[in-house]
């Protein structure tokens, strides 16, 4: 049974070392804030200010009304009106335009006669996701324009009217989805990197011999070293959550106590993983590099933070089941946006409990007090 007294003594020793290590303090307190601000401002899936050129070959009131519709939609920025479609192609090639709207001659006459009036939309497809959204916005504007046309003295309307309601992220702002996921990704990186240096530092500084001569059990060493970083990690969760709400305007609809409880389990597993890496490598440089590879890449690419897991190949979907950040991303987004609690997220809670147990087990098994 671990002794609380010896465990706290190890924790106090780790706190003293932390106070003397400026780099670790910066990593612990400043890096999460920097990463959150950089990623939250730098990553966006919103498509705004679409650079658009309009080739109006009809030059009628109807074609001008359609152009005004695009201008008033709020998504399109009209950058020019070339005389011919051939003149718009170089603008797309050079990146000066993302969309070229071509209104052919006879557009107004076709509308007046009740005939289909063709339009051409030339889209830069080098970024497939952006191109898909641009086409969707353009089609929406054209549908609204068509529905507003008067025919036979009455307003044309589609036979079925769709009224959409968006839940949880009503404004469809990508930042509301990015920031909660960032909390999970950043905590995974920071927690593992912090503890990946602890035991390796003992070996490199030659203090492991002193630690080995003490009567403390290896479980007490692991838990004593983990405790200060767990407190720091929970503090980082509070700071990043507060920044997400106050600086970026992300709604927080859940219970803070549930978020902190889930964070405790997740951080315990990540810290245990870092201690395991530190004990296995015995080198601060190697431990840092390995921790970055083991935590950053899976958490960033395979957690569902950047890319939807459902669209990944089958092999990668199976691999994501082994990424703990996948489950914490679900928890943070559920707590922030949906107000979910244990009644909804209990499966993720159990999986993170298992992650915490595995992390502690790996750290304890890999740590040896014997000097070989």
XYZ file of C-alpha atoms in Angstrom:
372
model
C 0.000 0.000 0.000
C 1.581 3.339 -1.039
C 2.468 5.648 1.793
C 0.795 9.071 1.489
C 3.719 10.659 3.302
C 6.335 9.266 0.920
C 4.117 9.995 -2.091
C 3.770 13.649 -1.085
C 7.515 13.839 -0.463
C 8.181 12.705 -4.033
C 5.614 15.231 -5.293
C 7.287 18.013 -3.303
C 10.654 17.048 -4.800
C 9.143 17.198 -8.298
C 7.626 20.619 -7.614
C 11.028 21.936 -6.499
C 12.614 20.621 -9.701
C 9.858 22.215 -11.741
C 10.420 25.593 -10.113
C 14.078 25.408 -11.103
C 13.347 24.313 -14.683
C 12.148 27.386 -16.612
C 11.635 25.440 -19.823
C 9.245 22.994 -18.206
C 7.299 25.829 -16.622
C 6.936 27.542 -19.996
C 5.892 24.236 -21.548
C 3.355 23.670 -18.790
C 1.698 27.075 -18.594
C 2.432 29.102 -21.727
C 2.467 26.513 -24.515
C -1.200 25.426 -24.105
C -2.342 29.044 -24.434
C -0.113 29.659 -27.455
C -1.276 26.468 -29.185
C -4.936 27.238 -28.526
C -4.700 30.770 -29.895
C -2.643 29.745 -32.950
C -4.798 26.766 -33.871
C -8.124 28.455 -33.121
C -7.247 31.463 -35.263
C -5.322 29.497 -37.893
C -7.714 26.602 -38.512
C -11.073 27.361 -40.066
C -13.449 25.338 -42.191
C -15.643 28.338 -42.914
C -15.700 29.537 -46.512
C -16.184 33.310 -46.603
C -15.192 36.065 -48.998
C -15.234 33.799 -52.059
C -13.331 35.605 -54.799
C -15.812 35.772 -57.678
C -15.806 37.175 -61.196
C -18.997 37.556 -63.224
C -19.019 37.218 -66.999
C -22.303 38.939 -67.841
C -22.878 38.370 -71.561
C -26.592 39.184 -71.341
C -26.347 42.633 -69.701
C -30.029 42.832 -68.799
C -31.920 43.721 -65.657
C -32.310 40.019 -64.862
C -28.573 39.303 -65.137
C -27.762 42.329 -62.989
C -30.333 41.182 -60.422
C -28.651 37.771 -60.262
C -25.240 39.416 -59.813
C -26.657 41.539 -57.010
C -27.982 38.388 -55.372
C -24.480 36.954 -55.260
C -23.093 40.218 -53.944
C -25.731 40.430 -51.188
C -25.385 36.795 -50.108
C -22.450 37.620 -47.831
C -20.239 34.779 -49.082
C -19.121 36.146 -52.439
C -16.803 39.052 -53.168
C -17.167 40.286 -56.745
C -13.636 41.027 -57.934
C -14.315 41.828 -61.576
C -16.529 41.394 -64.611
C -14.502 40.087 -67.578
C -15.980 40.402 -71.038
C -15.637 36.699 -71.902
C -15.312 33.373 -70.144
C -11.850 32.928 -71.647
C -10.727 36.035 -69.770
C -11.819 34.536 -66.435
C -9.718 31.370 -66.781
C -6.342 33.097 -66.147
C -7.790 34.716 -63.027
C -8.677 31.283 -61.647
C -5.281 29.889 -62.683
C -3.493 32.652 -60.760
C -5.664 32.277 -57.676
C -7.304 35.686 -58.054
C -10.730 34.096 -58.398
C -12.290 30.948 -56.959
C -15.547 31.164 -58.908
C -16.391 32.453 -62.363
C -20.116 32.910 -62.972
C -20.970 32.994 -66.676
C -24.390 34.426 -67.636
C -24.942 33.670 -71.357
C -26.779 35.817 -73.871
C -30.508 35.228 -73.882
C -30.657 34.601 -70.127
C -33.457 37.137 -69.528
C -35.334 36.064 -72.677
C -35.343 32.442 -71.555
C -36.667 33.420 -68.141
C -39.401 35.555 -69.654
C -40.459 32.729 -71.962
C -40.543 30.184 -69.147
C -37.691 28.189 -70.659
C -34.738 26.810 -68.668
C -32.072 29.500 -68.448
C -28.599 27.935 -68.350
C -25.795 29.329 -66.199
C -22.181 28.258 -65.996
C -20.156 28.166 -62.787
C -16.428 27.588 -63.186
C -14.892 26.645 -59.826
C -11.285 26.197 -58.770
C -11.286 22.531 -57.699
C -7.684 22.357 -56.462
C -9.152 22.335 -52.943
C -12.003 19.840 -53.222
C -13.665 20.725 -49.890
C -13.703 24.440 -50.628
C -14.934 23.839 -54.177
C -17.829 21.733 -52.878
C -18.875 24.468 -50.471
C -18.548 27.173 -53.151
C -20.819 25.199 -55.464
C -23.306 24.655 -52.658
C -23.442 28.368 -51.844
C -23.792 29.272 -55.535
C -26.625 26.798 -56.041
C -28.381 28.202 -52.984
C -28.210 31.740 -54.355
C -29.545 30.615 -57.747
C -32.408 28.694 -56.135
C -33.361 31.747 -54.065
C -33.216 33.907 -57.197
C -35.430 31.483 -59.117
C -37.974 31.319 -56.299
C -38.216 35.111 -56.231
C -39.150 35.457 -59.888
C -42.694 36.599 -60.626
C -44.678 34.572 -63.098
C -48.265 35.019 -64.097
C -48.792 37.720 -61.505
C -47.853 35.499 -58.577
C -44.683 34.660 -56.784
C -43.148 31.348 -57.800
C -42.516 28.990 -54.923
C -41.276 25.415 -54.770
C -43.964 22.762 -54.055
C -42.110 21.638 -50.930
C -40.692 24.156 -48.498
C -37.800 23.046 -46.353
C -37.309 24.696 -42.982
C -33.981 23.686 -41.469
C -33.034 23.948 -37.820
C -29.405 23.597 -36.795
C -28.801 22.316 -33.275
C -25.776 22.901 -31.034
C -23.856 25.099 -33.497
C -26.632 27.286 -34.828
C -24.385 29.714 -36.695
C -22.385 26.867 -38.289
C -19.140 28.468 -37.119
C -16.235 26.039 -37.421
C -14.462 27.616 -34.435
C -17.190 26.260 -32.136
C -16.189 22.778 -33.234
C -12.441 23.384 -33.373
C -11.838 24.880 -29.922
C -13.349 22.020 -27.835
C -11.390 19.514 -29.915
C -8.244 21.568 -29.389
C -8.614 21.204 -25.619
C -8.338 17.426 -26.024
C -5.462 17.507 -28.519
C -3.414 20.068 -26.568
C -3.859 18.251 -23.261
C -2.715 14.992 -24.828
C 0.445 16.617 -26.168
C 1.298 18.691 -23.105
C 0.658 15.951 -20.553
C 2.783 13.329 -22.281
C 5.603 15.756 -23.066
C 5.794 17.080 -19.505
C 6.148 13.708 -17.838
C 8.306 12.280 -20.619
C 11.168 14.353 -19.182
C 10.873 13.468 -15.507
C 12.512 10.052 -15.089
C 14.878 10.642 -18.023
C 16.009 13.815 -16.256
C 16.771 11.778 -13.118
C 19.029 9.482 -15.132
C 20.815 12.282 -16.988
C 21.427 14.351 -13.836
C 22.645 11.365 -11.869
C 19.989 11.679 -9.160
C 18.471 8.288 -9.872
C 21.071 6.694 -7.550
C 19.814 8.836 -4.666
C 16.218 7.940 -5.473
C 17.088 4.243 -5.666
C 18.635 4.320 -2.185
C 15.403 5.566 -0.586
C 12.753 3.151 0.788
C 10.028 4.465 -1.562
C 8.190 1.943 -3.713
C 8.106 2.417 -7.460
C 4.331 2.980 -7.304
C 4.946 5.848 -4.893
C 7.556 7.310 -7.239
C 5.203 7.133 -10.236
C 2.214 8.589 -8.391
C 4.366 11.213 -6.649
C 5.824 12.394 -9.936
C 2.450 12.299 -11.662
C 0.499 14.312 -9.072
C 2.047 17.785 -9.675
C 1.610 17.456 -13.425
C -1.988 16.343 -12.978
C -2.676 19.541 -11.046
C -0.935 21.570 -13.775
C -2.890 19.755 -16.483
C -6.230 20.432 -14.805
C -5.222 24.080 -14.490
C -4.459 24.129 -18.212
C -7.908 22.648 -18.938
C -9.514 25.469 -16.959
C -7.423 28.125 -18.727
C -8.054 26.788 -22.236
C -11.758 26.367 -21.487
C -11.993 29.946 -20.228
C -10.149 31.250 -23.292
C -12.411 29.268 -25.590
C -15.518 30.756 -23.997
C -14.386 34.348 -23.400
C -11.945 34.939 -26.245
C -13.499 32.873 -29.035
C -17.142 32.947 -27.939
C -17.601 29.162 -27.899
C -20.745 28.176 -25.951
C -20.260 26.084 -22.806
C -23.535 24.301 -22.060
C -22.391 21.402 -19.884
C -21.196 20.897 -16.341
C -17.669 21.996 -15.493
C -17.418 19.292 -12.818
C -18.047 16.552 -15.395
C -15.493 18.052 -17.766
C -12.885 18.180 -14.981
C -13.649 14.618 -13.936
C -13.251 13.329 -17.474
C -10.099 15.463 -17.849
C -8.642 13.867 -14.718
C -9.009 10.397 -16.214
C -7.644 11.464 -19.592
C -4.698 13.359 -18.120
C -3.836 10.487 -15.800
C -3.540 8.164 -18.777
C -1.545 10.676 -20.830
C 0.791 11.431 -17.915
C 1.288 7.733 -17.307
C 2.143 7.296 -20.985
C 4.713 10.082 -20.691
C 6.266 8.464 -17.607
C 6.430 5.155 -19.466
C 8.254 6.820 -22.369
C 10.620 8.574 -19.961
C 11.461 5.387 -18.066
C 11.893 3.363 -21.255
C 14.191 5.805 -23.090
C 16.221 7.341 -20.185
C 17.032 10.274 -22.498
C 15.259 13.641 -22.409
C 15.858 14.305 -26.112
C 14.668 10.891 -27.236
C 11.737 10.973 -24.808
C 10.572 14.351 -26.118
C 10.758 13.246 -29.732
C 9.002 9.952 -29.064
C 6.293 11.640 -26.994
C 5.596 14.079 -29.825
C 5.245 11.268 -32.367
C 3.113 9.070 -30.114
C 0.754 11.863 -28.994
C 0.605 14.702 -31.526
C 0.157 12.803 -34.771
C -2.543 10.358 -33.569
C -4.374 13.046 -31.578
C -4.317 15.521 -34.455
C -5.050 13.175 -37.355
C -6.913 10.158 -35.954
C -9.051 11.558 -33.141
C -11.795 13.029 -35.316
C -10.546 16.525 -34.561
C -9.405 17.411 -38.083
C -10.976 14.679 -40.199
C -14.254 12.832 -39.722
C -13.586 9.237 -38.711
C -16.556 7.937 -40.724
C -14.935 8.928 -44.041
C -11.553 7.319 -43.267
C -10.526 3.991 -44.829
C -11.547 0.947 -42.817
C -8.014 0.269 -41.580
C -7.648 3.775 -40.177
C -11.108 3.651 -38.609
C -10.027 0.555 -36.707
C -6.753 2.253 -35.709
C -8.639 5.221 -34.255
C -10.139 2.909 -31.638
C -6.685 2.854 -29.999
C -6.363 6.661 -29.892
C -7.483 7.929 -26.454
C -7.896 11.486 -27.749
C -10.743 10.228 -29.944
C -12.919 9.667 -26.890
C -11.910 12.877 -25.131
C -12.736 14.906 -28.253
C -16.275 13.464 -28.103
C -16.469 14.438 -24.427
C -15.230 18.018 -24.861
C -17.492 18.714 -27.840
C -20.421 17.095 -26.090
C -19.904 19.124 -22.909
C -19.244 22.418 -24.701
C -21.869 22.349 -27.433
C -24.547 19.889 -26.332
C -24.398 20.019 -22.545
C -23.962 16.243 -22.397
C -23.123 14.547 -19.124
C -22.311 11.045 -17.866
C -25.725 9.783 -18.938
C -24.746 10.266 -22.592
C -20.949 10.009 -22.439
C -20.579 7.096 -20.025
C -18.991 4.866 -22.672
C -16.260 7.439 -23.327
C -15.842 7.831 -19.563
C -15.260 4.095 -19.114
C -12.787 4.016 -21.991
C -10.819 6.909 -20.499
C -10.860 5.144 -17.124
C -9.303 2.152 -18.875
C -6.764 4.488 -20.516
C -5.849 5.927 -17.097
C -5.377 2.423 -15.652
C -3.246 1.305 -18.612
C -1.124 4.467 -18.449
C -0.405 3.980 -14.737
C 0.304 0.285 -15.245
C 2.773 0.973 -18.064
C 4.534 3.667 -16.042
C 4.799 1.475 -12.942
C 5.982 -1.608 -14.818
C 8.606 0.284 -16.811
C 10.147 2.102 -13.832
C 13.021 0.314 -12.113
C 14.851 1.565 -9.062
C 17.681 -0.852 -9.625
C 20.833 0.667 -11.093
C 21.995 -1.621 -13.855
